[in-house]
Amino acid sequence: MAKPKKQPRPKAETPKGFRDYFGADVTERAAMLNAIAGVYHRYGFDALESSAVETVEALGKFLPDVDRPNEGVFAWQDEDEKWLALRYDLTAPLARVYAQHRNDLPTPYRRYAMGPVWRNEKPGPGRFRQFYQCDADTVGTASMAADAEICAMLADALEEVGIPRGDYVVRVNNRKVLEGVLDRIGLAKTKIQANPKDLDATVSDAYDVAIRNAVMRTIDKFDKVGESGVRELLTTGREDASGAFIDGVGLSDAQADPVLVFLTSKGESTAETLANLRAAVGTSERGIEGVKELEEITTLLEAQGYGPDRIVIDPSVVRGLGYYTGPVFEAELTFEILDEKGRPRQFGSVAGGGRYDDLVARFTGQQVPAVGVSIGVDRLLAALREKGRIGGEAQGPVVVTVMDRDRMADYQAMVGELRQAGIRAEVYLGNPKNFGNQMKYADRRSSPVAIIEGGDEKARGVVQIKDLILGAQIAESATLEEWKERPSQYEVPRDQLVEKVRDILTGQS
Amino acid sequence: MAKPKKQPRPKAETPKGFRDYFGADVTERAAMLNAIAGVYHRYGFDALESSAVETVEALGKFLPDVDRPNEGVFAWQDEDEKWLALRYDLTAPLARVYAQHRNDLPTPYRRYAMGPVWRNEKPGPGRFRQFYQCDADTVGTASMAADAEICAMLADALEEVGIPRGDYVVRVNNRKVLEGVLDRIGLAKTKIQANPKDLDATVSDAYDVAIRNAVMRTIDKFDKVGESGVRELLTTGREDASGAFIDGVGLSDAQADPVLVFLTSKGESTAETLANLRAAVGTSERGIEGVKELEEITTLLEAQGYGPDRIVIDPSVVRGLGYYTGPVFEAELTFEILDEKGRPRQFGSVAGGGRYDDLVARFTGQQVPAVGVSIGVDRLLAALREKGRIGGEAQGPVVVTVMDRDRMADYQAMVGELRQAGIRAEVYLGNPKNFGNQMKYADRRSSPVAIIEGGDEKARGVVQIKDLILGAQIAESATLEEWKERPSQYEVPRDQLVEKVRDILTGQS
């Protein structure tokens, strides 16, 4: 029998771009997602947990035409040579689930999903290869009521987790309006589908697509460079703050005009905004349809009492993903935080979504209209921390110290009683010899209270109860007099242990 | 520009061995895990969520010495040629986390973890390649108080999720006791470590290991074949029910005796069981230590009021995993269910664990004592379903039907009011033309109530409210008289909508 080769010790490391989450980071996220799930449930959405692993084929986007198709995803081959991968979002799996189970699912199908997704991308500060998403989608209806409902649900979810009304706004736009504007200036998208076999047309359309994309990217800069800046970038180009010259997209002024009308269309009231948008799209049928859809969404939301203080039509919303085909929306937190350099800025976007009608067709050949929203879990958690809603002093357990190793049963009985009363409690289970170590341990555990019962206390039928939080406050700031007047350690009869601990905890909370 | 090659349609399928979870299957599991987490928290355990992806090196067991080390795990190479894999349990990642973060963690470190794990194994009925685990472990203490605490916590967790006292028992054994028995009959484990370089010894020890394992497997059959059956199997062999002869392990009767004393040592009281075990281990030091540890656990548990009705010393617990080094335990549900053939049998094991002292040493070279428990999430969920604790009629949403497509805003206002009142509600968003389809949809959604407001109702300021559950009951069994007497549809003024719906829902629940 060959002797096993001695292996070097493995490194205790997470893989690059991955991390572990401890304590409150886990429970606060779970509590937030639970609260959101409650809102989604009330709106009639059902939970779905699809498998973390999908065939690369079903995920799409990343096809096995190269040796290792793991660009962007973590992928491997199974025993049948099939490529499998970890899901990179929750929408691609939804399309697969709906196509697979459509005969057993209600139509329309409202579902929510929450869980980790994985991206095989270069990690960076705050960018990890595994992170949470939280999505809600309605599949199988083209009704604008579905879009309106998701916007209302998003507003409710934000309030439910602790973002007060006034500190957020859901901004709604419609891809069709922008498309209408582009139609009007001769950059219609449909040209490509019109002449798929005409090589010349393909070349010219590829050029159009490049221009369209350039126009979209420019629109996204409106916040930064303003109206005149966008006009320059759309036409002949612009010198930026550093003096570098940025080439223009090359539109004529006549072409740039409707784009700028569109960008500056947000009025004092929703009615005014809609009127401006109608002017921007001119006679474009698609554009007119888009404005009508926004009107419908507004009417439906107003019927439920969601006014522009919560959900507002805002033409500046673009959203990156190419697959949106109608209404798009974004939830923005409007309160200010300080950036790295200490300057105030708005917290910004925490959720977004829109209507996409092409995802299920990949599987079935039939277009299935759908609309959905995705909440940025880590962003929203960070916002709740900013607002002081979570991340206060995490309450550690009451620590029962061990003064006499042979009386462990007595100490266990104490924690048993405390837990029965619903109080988080534990016995110190390290080496009890050095009492200082026990106090250090209680400190590391953020314990509010420590219990001490030495032989003397045992004989007299009492316990010592140390209020560690008060003790820390006194140690920090008290004068000698205060120290004497405000004891942070109490001796109580053993049978009043639970009562006294509860008093201390209640007084502190 | 080359035209893109037309791709065939992807198949809408989960990969082999994976599945999707819908609705109540997701929320009931989440609620159960949440309840368990509450108990663990009360015991001072902190949440940990490690990354789903680990280096194969850190996971251990599966080392990159072959081209594709994906035996048992899903593994792939990253851009630095490092092998990564999905975790196959929550214990291996805990060892890595503790070794990596030990300077920042309290000692001892109590943590719980819940989440999916992945196994690259042949799938079968009810066996999937992704499933949930729910673990709690205490790392860094050899104190038996840690083992006792985990047993008590396990009992509390079972009661918390809805297994009544009397329907479960946590059975505790100690590996050292069995080792002591084996020591005594000349099958000591330490021999291997004693002579690692002595080739002859290695051969003879390999033989001993094979016998030890055979003895262990035989002990596991005690439930099935009884005392005399085990004696036959340990010595000369046995004819089974089908008439086939099973070879014996080849022990002498003198060797088999202590094993049988051990197996039949469970007495009327814990004191009696411990006395029998003391007799079984004879003078084996390890065995004596094992019995003492069980005694200590018993004392600690009794101090907290956990008697043998909840946690009992039971020498028949063996547990498969090789890495346990001390106390082992198993939670068994004792109520009866019917098996596939309709025969009553006990529900059986839903959780298990024990003490393992070698896992962290792989990384650091230092032995770190640890003890933990793992709850079989799917098994426990199945048990709760058996007990009727979950999986009753899932309450669907109230469905507001659409009688007039142009009055969608009215219908949205209704669901808005219902949700405000905390009632789950949705508007029908499919094609409203066929009213029958709307009723079929409500049925598929398990809706308790449907709301109808046509033009006539609108004009009269009323709505129709259909009690769908009562309606279904009546349709199934009522006579014509009852049908007339117990209407399942009510007309109420529009402003009493919420009130009436609430009455119906309350009356039903």
PDB file of N, CA and C in Angstrom, chain B residues 259-339:
ATOM      1  N   VAL B 259     -18.890  -5.764  22.876  1.00  0.00           N
ATOM      2  CA  VAL B 259     -19.648  -4.998  21.873  1.00  0.00           C
ATOM      3  C   VAL B 259     -21.140  -5.138  22.161  1.00  0.00           C
ATOM      4  N   LEU B 260     -21.550  -6.361  22.523  1.00  0.00           N
ATOM      5  CA  LEU B 260     -22.978  -6.571  22.786  1.00  0.00           C
ATOM      6  C   LEU B 260     -23.405  -5.946  24.103  1.00  0.00           C
ATOM      7  N   VAL B 261     -22.527  -5.981  25.084  1.00  0.00           N
ATOM      8  CA  VAL B 261     -22.816  -5.271  26.336  1.00  0.00           C
ATOM      9  C   VAL B 261     -23.035  -3.790  26.027  1.00  0.00           C
ATOM     10  N   PHE B 262     -22.153  -3.250  25.182  1.00  0.00           N
ATOM     11  CA  PHE B 262     -22.256  -1.848  24.767  1.00  0.00           C
ATOM     12  C   PHE B 262     -23.595  -1.583  24.074  1.00  0.00           C
ATOM     13  N   LEU B 263     -23.937  -2.447  23.132  1.00  0.00           N
ATOM     14  CA  LEU B 263     -25.152  -2.217  22.336  1.00  0.00           C
ATOM     15  C   LEU B 263     -26.429  -2.314  23.160  1.00  0.00           C
ATOM     16  N   THR B 264     -26.395  -3.164  24.188  1.00  0.00           N
ATOM     17  CA  THR B 264     -27.609  -3.360  24.989  1.00  0.00           C
ATOM     18  C   THR B 264     -27.546  -2.579  26.298  1.00  0.00           C
ATOM     19  N   SER B 265     -26.711  -1.535  26.315  1.00  0.00           N
ATOM     20  CA  SER B 265     -26.455  -0.850  27.585  1.00  0.00           C
ATOM     21  C   SER B 265     -27.529   0.168  27.946  1.00  0.00           C
ATOM     22  N   LYS B 266     -28.430   0.448  27.042  1.00  0.00           N
ATOM     23  CA  LYS B 266     -29.441   1.457  27.367  1.00  0.00           C
ATOM     24  C   LYS B 266     -30.357   0.935  28.465  1.00  0.00           C
ATOM     25  N   GLY B 267     -30.334   1.601  29.623  1.00  0.00           N
ATOM     26  CA  GLY B 267     -31.102   1.133  30.767  1.00  0.00           C
ATOM     27  C   GLY B 267     -32.377   1.929  30.975  1.00  0.00           C
ATOM     28  N   GLU B 268     -33.033   1.650  32.075  1.00  0.00           N
ATOM     29  CA  GLU B 268     -34.283   2.337  32.405  1.00  0.00           C
ATOM     30  C   GLU B 268     -34.041   3.805  32.700  1.00  0.00           C
ATOM     31  N   SER B 269     -32.886   4.073  33.316  1.00  0.00           N
ATOM     32  CA  SER B 269     -32.539   5.449  33.649  1.00  0.00           C
ATOM     33  C   SER B 269     -31.173   5.769  33.050  1.00  0.00           C
ATOM     34  N   THR B 270     -30.852   7.063  33.000  1.00  0.00           N
ATOM     35  CA  THR B 270     -29.555   7.465  32.485  1.00  0.00           C
ATOM     36  C   THR B 270     -28.442   6.894  33.357  1.00  0.00           C
ATOM     37  N   ALA B 271     -28.663   6.872  34.687  1.00  0.00           N
ATOM     38  CA  ALA B 271     -27.643   6.342  35.602  1.00  0.00           C
ATOM     39  C   ALA B 271     -27.358   4.878  35.268  1.00  0.00           C
ATOM     40  N   GLU B 272     -28.400   4.133  34.983  1.00  0.00           N
ATOM     41  CA  GLU B 272     -28.239   2.718  34.651  1.00  0.00           C
ATOM     42  C   GLU B 272     -27.473   2.568  33.332  1.00  0.00           C
ATOM     43  N   THR B 273     -27.839   3.378  32.328  1.00  0.00           N
ATOM     44  CA  THR B 273     -27.140   3.328  31.035  1.00  0.00           C
ATOM     45  C   THR B 273     -25.654   3.601  31.233  1.00  0.00           C
ATOM     46  N   LEU B 274     -25.340   4.628  32.013  1.00  0.00           N
ATOM     47  CA  LEU B 274     -23.940   4.993  32.219  1.00  0.00           C
ATOM     48  C   LEU B 274     -23.190   3.871  32.940  1.00  0.00           C
ATOM     49  N   ALA B 275     -23.860   3.228  33.896  1.00  0.00           N
ATOM     50  CA  ALA B 275     -23.226   2.112  34.601  1.00  0.00           C
ATOM     51  C   ALA B 275     -22.933   0.959  33.635  1.00  0.00           C
ATOM     52  N   ASN B 276     -23.895   0.657  32.754  1.00  0.00           N
ATOM     53  CA  ASN B 276     -23.684  -0.398  31.754  1.00  0.00           C
ATOM     54  C   ASN B 276     -22.519  -0.065  30.825  1.00  0.00           C
ATOM     55  N   LEU B 277     -22.437   1.210  30.418  1.00  0.00           N
ATOM     56  CA  LEU B 277     -21.353   1.616  29.523  1.00  0.00           C
ATOM     57  C   LEU B 277     -20.012   1.467  30.221  1.00  0.00           C
ATOM     58  N   ARG B 278     -19.994   1.829  31.506  1.00  0.00           N
ATOM     59  CA  ARG B 278     -18.748   1.692  32.267  1.00  0.00           C
ATOM     60  C   ARG B 278     -18.292   0.227  32.247  1.00  0.00           C
ATOM     61  N   ALA B 279     -19.268  -0.674  32.387  1.00  0.00           N
ATOM     62  CA  ALA B 279     -18.944  -2.103  32.331  1.00  0.00           C
ATOM     63  C   ALA B 279     -18.423  -2.495  30.950  1.00  0.00           C
ATOM     64  N   ALA B 280     -19.017  -1.916  29.903  1.00  0.00           N
ATOM     65  CA  ALA B 280     -18.637  -2.297  28.529  1.00  0.00           C
ATOM     66  C   ALA B 280     -17.220  -1.874  28.195  1.00  0.00           C
ATOM     67  N   VAL B 281     -16.772  -0.715  28.680  1.00  0.00           N
ATOM     68  CA  VAL B 281     -15.433  -0.236  28.299  1.00  0.00           C
ATOM     69  C   VAL B 281     -14.337  -0.826  29.180  1.00  0.00           C
ATOM     70  N   GLY B 282     -14.720  -1.446  30.294  1.00  0.00           N
ATOM     71  CA  GLY B 282     -13.723  -2.068  31.155  1.00  0.00           C
ATOM     72  C   GLY B 282     -12.670  -1.073  31.591  1.00  0.00           C
ATOM     73  N   THR B 283     -11.396  -1.419  31.350  1.00  0.00           N
ATOM     74  CA  THR B 283     -10.320  -0.553  31.825  1.00  0.00           C
ATOM     75  C   THR B 283      -9.787   0.390  30.751  1.00  0.00           C
ATOM     76  N   SER B 284     -10.402   0.387  29.598  1.00  0.00           N
ATOM     77  CA  SER B 284      -9.918   1.278  28.525  1.00  0.00           C
ATOM     78  C   SER B 284     -10.003   2.731  28.974  1.00  0.00           C
ATOM     79  N   GLU B 285      -8.838   3.422  28.963  1.00  0.00           N
ATOM     80  CA  GLU B 285      -8.812   4.818  29.413  1.00  0.00           C
ATOM     81  C   GLU B 285      -9.716   5.698  28.570  1.00  0.00           C
ATOM     82  N   ARG B 286      -9.616   5.497  27.259  1.00  0.00           N
ATOM     83  CA  ARG B 286     -10.436   6.297  26.357  1.00  0.00           C
ATOM     84  C   ARG B 286     -11.918   6.060  26.619  1.00  0.00           C
ATOM     85  N   GLY B 287     -12.250   4.779  26.810  1.00  0.00           N
ATOM     86  CA  GLY B 287     -13.646   4.448  27.081  1.00  0.00           C
ATOM     87  C   GLY B 287     -14.153   5.114  28.353  1.00  0.00           C
ATOM     88  N   ILE B 288     -13.307   5.069  29.402  1.00  0.00           N
ATOM     89  CA  ILE B 288     -13.704   5.675  30.676  1.00  0.00           C
ATOM     90  C   ILE B 288     -13.921   7.180  30.513  1.00  0.00           C
ATOM     91  N   GLU B 289     -13.016   7.806  29.734  1.00  0.00           N
ATOM     92  CA  GLU B 289     -13.147   9.246  29.457  1.00  0.00           C
ATOM     93  C   GLU B 289     -14.467   9.532  28.747  1.00  0.00           C
ATOM     94  N   GLY B 290     -14.801   8.693  27.777  1.00  0.00           N
ATOM     95  CA  GLY B 290     -16.044   8.868  27.028  1.00  0.00           C
ATOM     96  C   GLY B 290     -17.265   8.803  27.922  1.00  0.00           C
ATOM     97  N   VAL B 291     -17.282   7.825  28.838  1.00  0.00           N
ATOM     98  CA  VAL B 291     -18.430   7.697  29.736  1.00  0.00           C
ATOM     99  C   VAL B 291     -18.530   8.923  30.640  1.00  0.00           C
ATOM    100  N   LYS B 292     -17.346   9.395  31.098  1.00  0.00           N
ATOM    101  CA  LYS B 292     -17.332  10.585  31.962  1.00  0.00           C
ATOM    102  C   LYS B 292     -17.904  11.808  31.222  1.00  0.00           C
ATOM    103  N   GLU B 293     -17.560  11.935  29.950  1.00  0.00           N
ATOM    104  CA  GLU B 293     -18.075  13.066  29.167  1.00  0.00           C
ATOM    105  C   GLU B 293     -19.600  12.999  29.052  1.00  0.00           C
ATOM    106  N   LEU B 294     -20.108  11.788  28.839  1.00  0.00           N
ATOM    107  CA  LEU B 294     -21.565  11.635  28.750  1.00  0.00           C
ATOM    108  C   LEU B 294     -22.234  11.996  30.078  1.00  0.00           C
ATOM    109  N   GLU B 295     -21.563  11.614  31.150  1.00  0.00           N
ATOM    110  CA  GLU B 295     -22.066  11.940  32.487  1.00  0.00           C
ATOM    111  C   GLU B 295     -22.142  13.461  32.671  1.00  0.00           C
ATOM    112  N   GLU B 296     -21.071  14.128  32.234  1.00  0.00           N
ATOM    113  CA  GLU B 296     -21.000  15.576  32.371  1.00  0.00           C
ATOM    114  C   GLU B 296     -22.113  16.245  31.563  1.00  0.00           C
ATOM    115  N   ILE B 297     -22.310  15.793  30.346  1.00  0.00           N
ATOM    116  CA  ILE B 297     -23.373  16.355  29.490  1.00  0.00           C
ATOM    117  C   ILE B 297     -24.728  16.186  30.169  1.00  0.00           C
ATOM    118  N   THR B 298     -24.948  14.989  30.726  1.00  0.00           N
ATOM    119  CA  THR B 298     -26.220  14.721  31.416  1.00  0.00           C
ATOM    120  C   THR B 298     -26.436  15.687  32.577  1.00  0.00           C
ATOM    121  N   THR B 299     -25.408  15.869  33.391  1.00  0.00           N
ATOM    122  CA  THR B 299     -25.520  16.768  34.541  1.00  0.00           C
ATOM    123  C   THR B 299     -25.854  18.190  34.098  1.00  0.00           C
ATOM    124  N   LEU B 300     -25.148  18.667  33.074  1.00  0.00           N
ATOM    125  CA  LEU B 300     -25.368  20.034  32.594  1.00  0.00           C
ATOM    126  C   LEU B 300     -26.778  20.201  32.045  1.00  0.00           C
ATOM    127  N   LEU B 301     -27.256  19.198  31.330  1.00  0.00           N
ATOM    128  CA  LEU B 301     -28.594  19.300  30.749  1.00  0.00           C
ATOM    129  C   LEU B 301     -29.660  19.246  31.831  1.00  0.00           C
ATOM    130  N   GLU B 302     -29.435  18.383  32.817  1.00  0.00           N
ATOM    131  CA  GLU B 302     -30.438  18.297  33.891  1.00  0.00           C
ATOM    132  C   GLU B 302     -30.543  19.607  34.654  1.00  0.00           C
ATOM    133  N   ALA B 303     -29.401  20.296  34.798  1.00  0.00           N
ATOM    134  CA  ALA B 303     -29.415  21.585  35.494  1.00  0.00           C
ATOM    135  C   ALA B 303     -30.316  22.586  34.778  1.00  0.00           C
ATOM    136  N   GLN B 304     -30.484  22.418  33.469  1.00  0.00           N
ATOM    137  CA  GLN B 304     -31.362  23.306  32.703  1.00  0.00           C
ATOM    138  C   GLN B 304     -32.735  22.703  32.486  1.00  0.00           C
ATOM    139  N   GLY B 305     -32.980  21.561  33.080  1.00  0.00           N
ATOM    140  CA  GLY B 305     -34.308  20.967  32.970  1.00  0.00           C
ATOM    141  C   GLY B 305     -34.542  20.091  31.760  1.00  0.00           C
ATOM    142  N   TYR B 306     -33.464  19.738  31.045  1.00  0.00           N
ATOM    143  CA  TYR B 306     -33.634  18.836  29.903  1.00  0.00           C
ATOM    144  C   TYR B 306     -33.455  17.394  30.378  1.00  0.00           C
ATOM    145  N   GLY B 307     -34.548  16.696  30.598  1.00  0.00           N
ATOM    146  CA  GLY B 307     -34.495  15.321  31.051  1.00  0.00           C
ATOM    147  C   GLY B 307     -34.475  14.360  29.874  1.00  0.00           C
ATOM    148  N   PRO B 308     -34.452  13.048  30.171  1.00  0.00           N
ATOM    149  CA  PRO B 308     -34.377  12.037  29.109  1.00  0.00           C
ATOM    150  C   PRO B 308     -35.613  11.977  28.220  1.00  0.00           C
ATOM    151  N   ASP B 309     -36.693  12.687  28.570  1.00  0.00           N
ATOM    152  CA  ASP B 309     -37.823  12.753  27.633  1.00  0.00           C
ATOM    153  C   ASP B 309     -37.460  13.588  26.410  1.00  0.00           C
ATOM    154  N   ARG B 310     -36.432  14.451  26.557  1.00  0.00           N
ATOM    155  CA  ARG B 310     -36.022  15.287  25.427  1.00  0.00           C
ATOM    156  C   ARG B 310     -34.636  14.911  24.894  1.00  0.00           C
ATOM    157  N   ILE B 311     -33.699  14.700  25.817  1.00  0.00           N
ATOM    158  CA  ILE B 311     -32.327  14.387  25.415  1.00  0.00           C
ATOM    159  C   ILE B 311     -31.884  13.180  26.224  1.00  0.00           C
ATOM    160  N   VAL B 312     -31.466  12.115  25.542  1.00  0.00           N
ATOM    161  CA  VAL B 312     -31.205  10.866  26.240  1.00  0.00           C
ATOM    162  C   VAL B 312     -29.879  10.251  25.768  1.00  0.00           C
ATOM    163  N   ILE B 313     -29.164   9.642  26.710  1.00  0.00           N
ATOM    164  CA  ILE B 313     -27.942   8.912  26.344  1.00  0.00           C
ATOM    165  C   ILE B 313     -28.369   7.611  25.668  1.00  0.00           C
ATOM    166  N   ASP B 314     -27.881   7.376  24.468  1.00  0.00           N
ATOM    167  CA  ASP B 314     -28.309   6.202  23.712  1.00  0.00           C
ATOM    168  C   ASP B 314     -27.128   5.631  22.910  1.00  0.00           C
ATOM    169  N   PRO B 315     -26.577   4.502  23.369  1.00  0.00           N
ATOM    170  CA  PRO B 315     -25.367   3.953  22.750  1.00  0.00           C
ATOM    171  C   PRO B 315     -25.567   3.458  21.319  1.00  0.00           C
ATOM    172  N   SER B 316     -26.786   3.430  20.823  1.00  0.00           N
ATOM    173  CA  SER B 316     -26.966   2.920  19.461  1.00  0.00           C
ATOM    174  C   SER B 316     -26.704   3.975  18.392  1.00  0.00           C
ATOM    175  N   VAL B 317     -26.476   5.222  18.795  1.00  0.00           N
ATOM    176  CA  VAL B 317     -26.175   6.270  17.803  1.00  0.00           C
ATOM    177  C   VAL B 317     -24.746   6.108  17.311  1.00  0.00           C
ATOM    178  N   VAL B 318     -24.551   5.936  16.018  1.00  0.00           N
ATOM    179  CA  VAL B 318     -23.190   5.805  15.509  1.00  0.00           C
ATOM    180  C   VAL B 318     -22.792   6.985  14.622  1.00  0.00           C
ATOM    181  N   ARG B 319     -23.610   7.366  13.671  1.00  0.00           N
ATOM    182  CA  ARG B 319     -23.352   8.451  12.708  1.00  0.00           C
ATOM    183  C   ARG B 319     -22.219   8.118  11.760  1.00  0.00           C
ATOM    184  N   GLY B 320     -22.509   8.306  10.478  1.00  0.00           N
ATOM    185  CA  GLY B 320     -21.585   7.901   9.425  1.00  0.00           C
ATOM    186  C   GLY B 320     -20.244   8.619   9.374  1.00  0.00           C
ATOM    187  N   LEU B 321     -20.247   9.929   9.498  1.00  0.00           N
ATOM    188  CA  LEU B 321     -19.046  10.686   9.166  1.00  0.00           C
ATOM    189  C   LEU B 321     -17.852  10.294  10.021  1.00  0.00           C
ATOM    190  N   GLY B 322     -16.739  10.064   9.354  1.00  0.00           N
ATOM    191  CA  GLY B 322     -15.541   9.599  10.033  1.00  0.00           C
ATOM    192  C   GLY B 322     -14.923  10.613  10.954  1.00  0.00           C
ATOM    193  N   TYR B 323     -15.252  11.908  10.773  1.00  0.00           N
ATOM    194  CA  TYR B 323     -14.433  12.878  11.496  1.00  0.00           C
ATOM    195  C   TYR B 323     -14.856  13.173  12.919  1.00  0.00           C
ATOM    196  N   TYR B 324     -15.939  12.593  13.401  1.00  0.00           N
ATOM    197  CA  TYR B 324     -16.316  12.855  14.786  1.00  0.00           C
ATOM    198  C   TYR B 324     -15.332  12.197  15.749  1.00  0.00           C
ATOM    199  N   THR B 325     -14.999  12.907  16.835  1.00  0.00           N
ATOM    200  CA  THR B 325     -13.967  12.421  17.744  1.00  0.00           C
ATOM    201  C   THR B 325     -14.451  12.271  19.178  1.00  0.00           C
ATOM    202  N   GLY B 326     -15.666  12.710  19.471  1.00  0.00           N
ATOM    203  CA  GLY B 326     -16.160  12.631  20.855  1.00  0.00           C
ATOM    204  C   GLY B 326     -17.657  12.391  20.849  1.00  0.00           C
ATOM    205  N   PRO B 327     -18.408  13.209  21.603  1.00  0.00           N
ATOM    206  CA  PRO B 327     -19.860  13.049  21.616  1.00  0.00           C
ATOM    207  C   PRO B 327     -20.453  13.164  20.213  1.00  0.00           C
ATOM    208  N   VAL B 328     -21.428  12.330  19.934  1.00  0.00           N
ATOM    209  CA  VAL B 328     -22.197  12.432  18.685  1.00  0.00           C
ATOM    210  C   VAL B 328     -23.662  12.433  19.087  1.00  0.00           C
ATOM    211  N   PHE B 329     -24.498  13.099  18.281  1.00  0.00           N
ATOM    212  CA  PHE B 329     -25.923  13.115  18.624  1.00  0.00           C
ATOM    213  C   PHE B 329     -26.775  13.180  17.383  1.00  0.00           C
ATOM    214  N   GLU B 330     -28.021  12.840  17.584  1.00  0.00           N
ATOM    215  CA  GLU B 330     -28.952  12.691  16.480  1.00  0.00           C
ATOM    216  C   GLU B 330     -30.333  13.058  17.019  1.00  0.00           C
ATOM    217  N   ALA B 331     -31.079  13.861  16.268  1.00  0.00           N
ATOM    218  CA  ALA B 331     -32.457  14.161  16.673  1.00  0.00           C
ATOM    219  C   ALA B 331     -33.384  13.288  15.857  1.00  0.00           C
ATOM    220  N   GLU B 332     -34.206  12.536  16.559  1.00  0.00           N
ATOM    221  CA  GLU B 332     -35.105  11.634  15.871  1.00  0.00           C
ATOM    222  C   GLU B 332     -36.537  12.048  16.170  1.00  0.00           C
ATOM    223  N   LEU B 333     -37.378  12.024  15.139  1.00  0.00           N
ATOM    224  CA  LEU B 333     -38.802  12.281  15.358  1.00  0.00           C
ATOM    225  C   LEU B 333     -39.472  10.936  15.571  1.00  0.00           C
ATOM    226  N   THR B 334     -40.221  10.844  16.664  1.00  0.00           N
ATOM    227  CA  THR B 334     -40.702   9.529  17.097  1.00  0.00           C
ATOM    228  C   THR B 334     -42.142   9.248  16.682  1.00  0.00           C
ATOM    229  N   PHE B 335     -42.822  10.243  16.094  1.00  0.00           N
ATOM    230  CA  PHE B 335     -44.201   9.960  15.685  1.00  0.00           C
ATOM    231  C   PHE B 335     -44.189   9.079  14.438  1.00  0.00           C
ATOM    232  N   GLU B 336     -45.317   8.418  14.224  1.00  0.00           N
ATOM    233  CA  GLU B 336     -45.357   7.460  13.116  1.00  0.00           C
ATOM    234  C   GLU B 336     -45.934   8.057  11.851  1.00  0.00           C
ATOM    235  N   ILE B 337     -45.358   7.624  10.737  1.00  0.00           N
ATOM    236  CA  ILE B 337     -45.950   7.952   9.438  1.00  0.00           C
ATOM    237  C   ILE B 337     -46.130   6.632   8.703  1.00  0.00           C
ATOM    238  N   LEU B 338     -46.798   6.671   7.575  1.00  0.00           N
ATOM    239  CA  LEU B 338     -46.943   5.456   6.768  1.00  0.00           C
ATOM    240  C   LEU B 338     -45.872   5.455   5.683  1.00  0.00           C
ATOM    241  N   ASP B 339     -45.203   4.327   5.494  1.00  0.00           N
ATOM    242  CA  ASP B 339     -44.198   4.266   4.430  1.00  0.00           C
ATOM    243  C   ASP B 339     -44.886   4.038   3.081  1.00  0.00           C
TER     244      ASP B 339
END
